Amino acid sequence: MKLRRTLVGLVAAAAALGALSVAATAAEAYKTEYRMSLVLGPPTPWGTAGKVWSDLVKERTQGRINIKLYPGVSLIQGDQTREFSALRQGVIDMAVGSTINWSPQVKELNLFSLPFLMPDYAAIDALTQGEVGKKIFQTLDKSGVVPLAWGENGYREVTNSKRAIKSPEDLKGMKIRVVGSPIFSDMFTAMGANPTQMSWADAQPALSSGAVDGQENPLFLFTILKMQNVGQKFVTTWGYMADPLVFVVNKEIWNSWTAADQAIVRQAAIDSGKQEITLARKGLVEADKPLLKDIAAMGVTVTQLSPVEREAFVKVTRPVYDKWKNTVGVDLVKAAERDIAARKK
Ligand code: X2X
């Protein structure tokens, strides 16, 4: 009897110890610092998104969650198309990433790269803030990361050192740096250019040395980097595609946090994303588009395509759209087309 009581006591004590050590592990599971990956750092809108997210999280968790920013995708040596795999593997704890860079692993993300799918900002919002956005978040979740909020890199306008681009003929033979996502090579080949895939880290020296004639990126990057100084004298606003950004956390990291901290991290991502989208559109949503004026004032020729001129680009890239529609998923593309047609302008 006495022995039995002792045994029961021992079991209870062991259970209590076990519970304690589980609690201790949960607390210890918080890292002293989390690693956030970004391609573009501050002061770009993208980099600001990462900074605001990390600042809000630190403040609202009273320092329980500390995040360090790694711009230039430095955790993966600048190789931005590896970012999604690295996130899944835990080499990266969290990221604000472009749909373009993750699209080699998550084929649905090529939706946003379909040429001329999204004619205006209302069309982007119709996708990211609607059912399509929810579906894509489900896909990302199944692919092994926790998606929290949307941001925006922006409409990618083409710039070059040779001539004003008004028609696909003007692009003939031009060496254009494109991101390492195959749909971009297809599009630029269809337009008659000579696309070269490279990371953003490699693109900058290639532009400086003249190894490539041009590139495409949101225009805030043009002014921040003063691209006219690396020979980029011509800008054409064609609005052929825009890449949203997605705020995500690695699954294991997410699961190591308390529900209250998860809610804080999620809300901070949503708040930062909203602010960042406004920042990314600044100078481009106002009627007189001050950002284009700033660029022209730097001695750059800014060409805004007329609807007819734009149509020629739509036409030559249509076979690429049709081909990639199957890769993205016909149902998802149809849903996107429907939501864009029904958007509030
Ligand atoms: O590489 C680019 O062009 C950039 C910075 O826009 C992306 O990461 C998609």
CSV table of C-alpha atoms and ligand atoms in Angstrom, one decimal:
chain,number,residue,atom,x,y,z
A,1,MET,CA,0.0,0.0,0.0
A,2,LYS,CA,2.7,2.3,1.0
A,3,LEU,CA,4.7,1.4,-2.0
A,4,ARG,CA,1.7,2.0,-4.2
A,5,ARG,CA,1.2,5.4,-2.8
A,6,THR,CA,4.8,6.3,-3.4
A,7,LEU,CA,4.5,5.1,-7.0
A,8,VAL,CA,1.4,7.2,-7.6
A,9,GLY,CA,3.2,10.1,-6.1
A,10,LEU,CA,6.2,9.5,-8.3
A,11,VAL,CA,4.1,9.2,-11.4
A,12,ALA,CA,2.3,12.5,-10.5
A,13,ALA,CA,5.6,14.2,-9.8
A,14,ALA,CA,7.0,13.0,-13.1
A,15,ALA,CA,3.8,14.2,-14.9
A,16,ALA,CA,4.2,17.6,-13.3
A,17,LEU,CA,7.8,17.7,-14.3
A,18,GLY,CA,6.9,16.7,-17.8
A,19,ALA,CA,4.3,19.5,-18.0
A,20,LEU,CA,6.8,21.9,-16.7
A,21,SER,CA,9.4,20.9,-19.2
A,22,VAL,CA,6.8,21.2,-22.0
A,23,ALA,CA,6.1,24.7,-20.8
A,24,ALA,CA,9.8,25.5,-20.7
A,25,THR,CA,10.3,24.2,-24.2
A,26,ALA,CA,7.4,26.3,-25.5
A,27,ALA,CA,9.0,29.4,-23.9
A,28,GLU,CA,12.5,28.5,-25.1
A,29,ALA,CA,11.2,27.9,-28.6
A,30,TYR,CA,11.1,31.7,-29.1
A,31,LYS,CA,14.3,32.6,-30.8
A,32,THR,CA,16.1,35.7,-29.7
A,33,GLU,CA,16.0,37.0,-33.3
A,34,TYR,CA,14.0,36.1,-36.4
A,35,ARG,CA,15.3,36.4,-39.9
A,36,MET,CA,13.2,38.3,-42.4
A,37,SER,CA,14.1,38.1,-46.1
A,38,LEU,CA,13.4,40.9,-48.6
A,39,VAL,CA,14.7,41.6,-52.1
A,40,LEU,CA,14.5,45.4,-51.9
A,41,GLY,CA,15.3,47.0,-48.6
A,42,PRO,CA,14.3,50.4,-47.3
A,43,PRO,CA,13.8,53.1,-48.6
A,44,THR,CA,11.8,51.3,-51.3
A,45,PRO,CA,8.1,50.7,-50.4
A,46,TRP,CA,8.9,46.9,-50.3
A,47,GLY,CA,11.7,47.4,-47.8
A,48,THR,CA,9.6,49.8,-45.8
A,49,ALA,CA,6.9,47.1,-45.6
A,50,GLY,CA,9.4,44.8,-43.9
A,51,LYS,CA,10.6,47.5,-41.5
A,52,VAL,CA,7.1,48.6,-40.5
A,53,TRP,CA,6.0,45.0,-40.0
A,54,SER,CA,9.0,44.2,-37.8
A,55,ASP,CA,8.7,47.5,-35.8
A,56,LEU,CA,5.0,46.9,-35.2
A,57,VAL,CA,5.6,43.3,-34.1
A,58,LYS,CA,8.4,44.3,-31.7
A,59,GLU,CA,6.3,47.0,-30.2
A,60,ARG,CA,3.1,45.0,-29.8
A,61,THR,CA,4.8,41.9,-28.4
A,62,GLN,CA,6.9,44.1,-26.0
A,63,GLY,CA,10.0,42.7,-27.6
A,64,ARG,CA,9.0,39.0,-27.4
A,65,ILE,CA,9.5,38.8,-31.1
A,66,ASN,CA,12.5,40.5,-32.5
A,67,ILE,CA,13.1,40.5,-36.3
A,68,LYS,CA,16.2,41.4,-38.3
A,69,LEU,CA,15.8,42.4,-41.9
A,70,TYR,CA,17.9,40.7,-44.6
A,71,PRO,CA,17.4,42.8,-47.8
A,72,GLY,CA,19.1,41.7,-51.0
A,73,VAL,CA,17.9,38.2,-50.2
A,74,SER,CA,21.3,37.9,-48.4
A,75,LEU,CA,20.3,34.7,-46.6
A,76,ILE,CA,20.3,32.9,-49.9
A,77,GLN,CA,23.2,34.9,-51.5
A,78,GLY,CA,21.0,37.0,-53.7
A,79,ASP,CA,19.4,34.1,-55.4
A,80,GLN,CA,15.8,35.4,-55.2
A,81,THR,CA,14.1,32.5,-56.9
A,82,ARG,CA,15.3,30.2,-54.1
A,83,GLU,CA,13.5,32.3,-51.5
A,84,PHE,CA,10.4,30.2,-51.3
A,85,SER,CA,12.2,26.9,-50.8
A,86,ALA,CA,14.5,28.5,-48.2
A,87,LEU,CA,11.4,29.7,-46.3
A,88,ARG,CA,9.9,26.3,-46.3
A,89,GLN,CA,13.1,24.7,-45.1
A,90,GLY,CA,13.5,27.3,-42.3
A,91,VAL,CA,16.7,29.0,-43.7
A,92,ILE,CA,14.4,32.0,-43.7
A,93,ASP,CA,11.9,32.6,-40.8
A,94,MET,CA,9.7,35.1,-42.5
A,95,ALA,CA,9.5,37.2,-45.7
A,96,VAL,CA,7.8,39.9,-47.6
A,97,GLY,CA,8.2,38.4,-51.1
A,98,SER,CA,7.2,39.0,-54.7
A,99,THR,CA,4.8,36.6,-56.4
A,100,ILE,CA,7.3,36.6,-59.3
A,101,ASN,CA,10.1,35.2,-57.2
A,102,TRP,CA,8.0,32.4,-55.7
A,103,SER,CA,6.2,31.5,-58.9
A,104,PRO,CA,8.8,28.8,-60.0
A,105,GLN,CA,7.7,26.8,-56.9
A,106,VAL,CA,4.0,27.9,-56.7
A,107,LYS,CA,2.7,27.9,-60.3
A,108,GLU,CA,-0.6,29.7,-59.4
A,109,LEU,CA,1.4,32.8,-58.6
A,110,ASN,CA,2.1,33.2,-62.3
A,111,LEU,CA,-1.5,34.5,-62.4
A,112,PHE,CA,-0.3,38.0,-61.7
A,113,SER,CA,2.4,37.8,-64.4
A,114,LEU,CA,-0.1,37.1,-67.2
A,115,PRO,CA,0.5,39.9,-69.7
A,116,PHE,CA,-2.1,42.7,-69.5
A,117,LEU,CA,-4.5,40.8,-67.2
A,118,MET,CA,-4.8,43.7,-64.7
A,119,PRO,CA,-5.5,47.0,-66.5
A,120,ASP,CA,-5.5,49.2,-63.4
A,121,TYR,CA,-5.1,49.2,-59.6
A,122,ALA,CA,-8.8,48.4,-59.1
A,123,ALA,CA,-8.1,45.1,-61.0
A,124,ILE,CA,-5.2,44.2,-58.7
A,125,ASP,CA,-7.4,44.9,-55.6
A,126,ALA,CA,-10.2,42.8,-57.1
A,127,LEU,CA,-7.8,39.8,-57.1
A,128,THR,CA,-5.8,40.2,-53.9
A,129,GLN,CA,-8.7,41.5,-51.8
A,130,GLY,CA,-11.3,39.0,-53.2
A,131,GLU,CA,-11.9,35.3,-53.6
A,132,VAL,CA,-8.9,34.8,-55.9
A,133,GLY,CA,-6.6,36.2,-53.1
A,134,LYS,CA,-8.1,33.7,-50.6
A,135,LYS,CA,-7.6,30.8,-53.0
A,136,ILE,CA,-4.0,31.8,-53.5
A,137,PHE,CA,-3.5,32.0,-49.7
A,138,GLN,CA,-4.9,28.5,-49.4
A,139,THR,CA,-2.4,27.3,-52.0
A,140,LEU,CA,0.5,29.0,-50.2
A,141,ASP,CA,-0.6,27.4,-47.0
A,142,LYS,CA,-0.7,24.0,-48.6
A,143,SER,CA,2.8,24.7,-50.1
A,144,GLY,CA,4.2,25.0,-46.6
A,145,VAL,CA,4.2,28.7,-45.5
A,146,VAL,CA,1.7,30.8,-43.5
A,147,PRO,CA,0.4,33.7,-45.6
A,148,LEU,CA,-0.7,36.7,-43.7
A,149,ALA,CA,-1.2,39.8,-45.8
A,150,TRP,CA,-0.8,41.4,-49.3
A,151,GLY,CA,1.5,44.2,-50.3
A,152,GLU,CA,2.6,45.5,-53.7
A,153,ASN,CA,5.8,45.9,-55.6
A,154,GLY,CA,3.9,47.5,-58.5
A,155,TYR,CA,3.4,47.9,-62.2
A,156,ARG,CA,6.6,47.0,-64.0
A,157,GLU,CA,7.4,49.5,-66.6
A,158,VAL,CA,10.1,49.0,-69.2
A,159,THR,CA,13.2,51.2,-69.3
A,160,ASN,CA,16.2,51.1,-71.7
A,161,SER,CA,19.3,53.0,-73.0
A,162,LYS,CA,18.5,52.8,-76.8
A,163,ARG,CA,15.3,54.3,-77.9
A,164,ALA,CA,11.7,55.2,-77.0
A,165,ILE,CA,9.6,52.0,-77.0
A,166,LYS,CA,6.2,52.6,-78.7
A,167,SER,CA,5.7,49.3,-80.5
A,168,PRO,CA,7.0,45.8,-80.3
A,169,GLU,CA,9.2,46.6,-83.3
A,170,ASP,CA,11.1,49.1,-81.1
A,171,LEU,CA,12.0,46.2,-78.8
A,172,LYS,CA,13.5,44.1,-81.6
A,173,GLY,CA,16.8,42.6,-80.6
A,174,MET,CA,17.0,44.7,-77.4
A,175,LYS,CA,18.8,42.9,-74.6
A,176,ILE,CA,16.4,43.1,-71.6
A,177,ARG,CA,17.2,41.8,-68.2
A,178,VAL,CA,14.2,39.7,-66.9
A,179,VAL,CA,13.6,38.0,-63.6
A,180,GLY,CA,14.3,34.3,-63.3
A,181,SER,CA,10.7,33.2,-63.9
A,182,PRO,CA,10.2,31.6,-67.3
A,183,ILE,CA,7.0,33.5,-68.2
A,184,PHE,CA,9.0,36.7,-68.5
A,185,SER,CA,11.4,35.1,-71.1
A,186,ASP,CA,8.3,34.0,-73.0
A,187,MET,CA,6.8,37.4,-73.0
A,188,PHE,CA,9.9,39.3,-74.0
A,189,THR,CA,10.7,36.8,-76.7
A,190,ALA,CA,7.1,37.2,-78.0
A,191,MET,CA,7.6,40.9,-78.2
A,192,GLY,CA,10.8,40.5,-80.3
A,193,ALA,CA,13.3,41.4,-77.5
A,194,ASN,CA,16.3,39.4,-76.5
A,195,PRO,CA,15.6,38.6,-72.8
A,196,THR,CA,18.3,37.5,-70.3
A,197,GLN,CA,17.3,36.0,-67.0
A,198,MET,CA,19.3,37.2,-64.0
A,199,SER,CA,18.8,38.1,-60.3
A,200,TRP,CA,18.4,41.7,-59.2
A,201,ALA,CA,21.8,41.5,-57.7
A,202,ASP,CA,23.3,40.7,-61.1
A,203,ALA,CA,21.1,43.1,-63.0
A,204,GLN,CA,22.5,46.3,-61.5
A,205,PRO,CA,26.1,45.7,-62.7
A,206,ALA,CA,24.7,44.4,-66.0
A,207,LEU,CA,22.9,47.7,-66.5
A,208,SER,CA,25.9,49.8,-65.5
A,209,SER,CA,28.3,48.0,-67.8
A,210,GLY,CA,25.8,48.0,-70.7
A,211,ALA,CA,25.8,44.2,-70.8
A,212,VAL,CA,22.0,44.6,-71.0
A,213,ASP,CA,20.1,47.5,-72.7
A,214,GLY,CA,17.1,47.6,-70.4
A,215,GLN,CA,15.0,46.2,-67.6
A,216,GLU,CA,11.5,46.4,-66.2
A,217,ASN,CA,10.6,47.3,-62.6
A,218,PRO,CA,8.3,49.6,-60.7
A,219,LEU,CA,9.2,53.3,-61.2
A,220,PHE,CA,10.0,54.1,-57.6
A,221,LEU,CA,13.1,51.9,-58.1
A,222,PHE,CA,14.0,54.1,-61.1
A,223,THR,CA,14.1,57.2,-59.0
A,224,ILE,CA,15.6,55.7,-55.9
A,225,LEU,CA,18.5,54.1,-57.9
A,226,LYS,CA,18.7,57.0,-60.3
A,227,MET,CA,18.7,54.6,-63.2
A,228,GLN,CA,19.3,57.5,-65.7
A,229,ASN,CA,22.9,57.4,-64.4
A,230,VAL,CA,23.3,53.9,-65.7
A,231,GLY,CA,22.2,54.9,-69.1
A,232,GLN,CA,18.4,54.3,-68.8
A,233,LYS,CA,17.2,57.2,-70.8
A,234,PHE,CA,13.9,55.9,-72.0
A,235,VAL,CA,10.8,54.8,-69.9
A,236,THR,CA,7.6,53.4,-71.4
A,237,THR,CA,4.6,53.0,-69.1
A,238,TRP,CA,2.7,50.1,-70.5
A,239,GLY,CA,1.3,48.6,-67.3
A,240,TYR,CA,1.7,45.1,-68.6
A,241,MET,CA,1.8,43.4,-65.2
A,242,ALA,CA,2.2,44.2,-61.5
A,243,ASP,CA,3.6,41.9,-58.8
A,244,PRO,CA,1.9,41.8,-55.4
A,245,LEU,CA,4.0,41.1,-52.3
A,246,VAL,CA,3.0,38.5,-49.8
A,247,PHE,CA,3.8,38.6,-46.0
A,248,VAL,CA,4.6,35.1,-44.8
A,249,VAL,CA,6.0,33.1,-41.9
A,250,ASN,CA,7.6,29.7,-41.9
A,251,LYS,CA,5.2,27.1,-40.5
A,252,GLU,CA,7.3,25.8,-37.6
A,253,ILE,CA,8.1,29.3,-36.5
A,254,TRP,CA,4.5,30.2,-36.6
A,255,ASN,CA,3.5,27.1,-34.6
A,256,SER,CA,6.1,28.0,-31.9
A,257,TRP,CA,4.3,31.2,-31.1
A,258,THR,CA,1.3,31.6,-28.7
A,259,ALA,CA,-2.1,32.3,-30.3
A,260,ALA,CA,-2.0,35.8,-29.0
A,261,ASP,CA,1.4,36.5,-30.6
A,262,GLN,CA,0.2,34.9,-33.9
A,263,ALA,CA,-2.7,37.4,-33.9
A,264,ILE,CA,-0.3,40.3,-33.3
A,265,VAL,CA,2.1,39.2,-36.1
A,266,ARG,CA,-0.9,38.8,-38.5
A,267,GLN,CA,-2.5,42.1,-37.7
A,268,ALA,CA,0.9,43.9,-38.0
A,269,ALA,CA,1.4,42.4,-41.4
A,270,ILE,CA,-2.1,43.5,-42.5
A,271,ASP,CA,-1.4,47.1,-41.2
A,272,SER,CA,2.0,47.3,-42.8
A,273,GLY,CA,0.6,45.9,-46.1
A,274,LYS,CA,-2.1,48.6,-46.3
A,275,GLN,CA,0.4,51.4,-45.6
A,276,GLU,CA,2.8,49.9,-48.1
A,277,ILE,CA,0.3,49.6,-51.0
A,278,THR,CA,-0.5,53.4,-50.6
A,279,LEU,CA,3.3,54.1,-50.6
A,280,ALA,CA,3.9,51.9,-53.7
A,281,ARG,CA,1.2,53.8,-55.6
A,282,LYS,CA,2.2,57.3,-54.6
A,283,GLY,CA,2.9,59.6,-57.5
A,284,LEU,CA,1.1,57.2,-59.9
A,285,VAL,CA,-2.5,57.3,-58.8
A,286,GLU,CA,-2.9,61.1,-58.9
A,287,ALA,CA,-4.3,62.4,-62.2
A,288,ASP,CA,-1.1,64.2,-63.2
A,289,LYS,CA,1.2,61.3,-62.1
A,290,PRO,CA,3.9,63.4,-60.4
A,291,LEU,CA,6.3,60.5,-60.4
A,292,LEU,CA,6.4,60.5,-64.2
A,293,LYS,CA,7.1,64.2,-64.2
A,294,ASP,CA,10.0,63.7,-61.7
A,295,ILE,CA,11.5,61.1,-64.1
A,296,ALA,CA,11.1,63.3,-67.1
A,297,ALA,CA,12.7,66.2,-65.2
A,298,MET,CA,15.8,64.0,-64.9
A,299,GLY,CA,16.3,64.1,-68.6
A,300,VAL,CA,14.5,60.8,-69.3
A,301,THR,CA,12.1,60.4,-72.2
A,302,VAL,CA,8.8,59.1,-70.7
A,303,THR,CA,6.5,57.4,-73.2
A,304,GLN,CA,2.9,56.8,-72.2
A,305,LEU,CA,1.3,54.4,-74.7
A,306,SER,CA,-2.0,55.3,-76.3
A,307,PRO,CA,-4.7,52.6,-76.1
A,308,VAL,CA,-4.0,51.7,-79.7
A,309,GLU,CA,-0.3,51.4,-79.2
A,310,ARG,CA,-0.8,49.3,-76.1
A,311,GLU,CA,-3.1,47.0,-78.0
A,312,ALA,CA,-0.2,46.0,-80.2
A,313,PHE,CA,1.7,44.6,-77.2
A,314,VAL,CA,-1.5,42.9,-75.9
A,315,LYS,CA,-1.8,41.1,-79.3
A,316,VAL,CA,1.8,39.8,-79.6
A,317,THR,CA,1.8,38.5,-76.0
A,318,ARG,CA,-1.6,36.8,-76.2
A,319,PRO,CA,-0.2,33.4,-77.1
A,320,VAL,CA,2.0,33.6,-74.0
A,321,TYR,CA,-1.2,34.4,-71.9
A,322,ASP,CA,-3.0,31.4,-73.4
A,323,LYS,CA,0.0,29.1,-72.9
A,324,TRP,CA,0.4,30.1,-69.2
A,325,LYS,CA,-3.3,30.1,-68.5
A,326,ASN,CA,-3.0,26.3,-68.4
A,327,THR,CA,0.0,26.3,-66.1
A,328,VAL,CA,-1.7,28.7,-63.6
A,329,GLY,CA,-5.0,26.7,-63.8
A,330,VAL,CA,-7.8,27.6,-66.2
A,331,ASP,CA,-10.4,27.9,-63.4
A,332,LEU,CA,-8.3,30.3,-61.4
A,333,VAL,CA,-7.6,32.5,-64.5
A,334,LYS,CA,-11.3,32.5,-65.3
A,335,ALA,CA,-12.3,33.5,-61.8
A,336,ALA,CA,-9.7,36.3,-62.0
A,337,GLU,CA,-11.0,37.5,-65.4
A,338,ARG,CA,-14.5,37.5,-64.0
A,339,ASP,CA,-13.6,39.4,-60.9
A,340,ILE,CA,-11.7,42.0,-62.9
A,341,ALA,CA,-14.6,42.5,-65.3
A,342,ALA,CA,-16.9,43.1,-62.3
A,343,ARG,CA,-14.5,45.4,-60.5
A,344,LYS,CA,-15.6,48.8,-59.1
A,345,LYS,CA,-13.5,51.4,-60.8
B,1,X2X,O1,14.2,41.3,-59.4
B,1,X2X,C1,13.4,42.2,-59.6
B,1,X2X,O2,13.2,42.8,-60.6
B,1,X2X,C2,12.5,42.6,-58.4
B,1,X2X,C3,13.4,43.4,-57.4
B,1,X2X,O3,11.5,43.5,-58.8
B,1,X2X,C4,11.9,41.4,-57.8
B,1,X2X,O4,12.4,40.9,-56.8
B,1,X2X,C5,10.8,40.8,-58.5
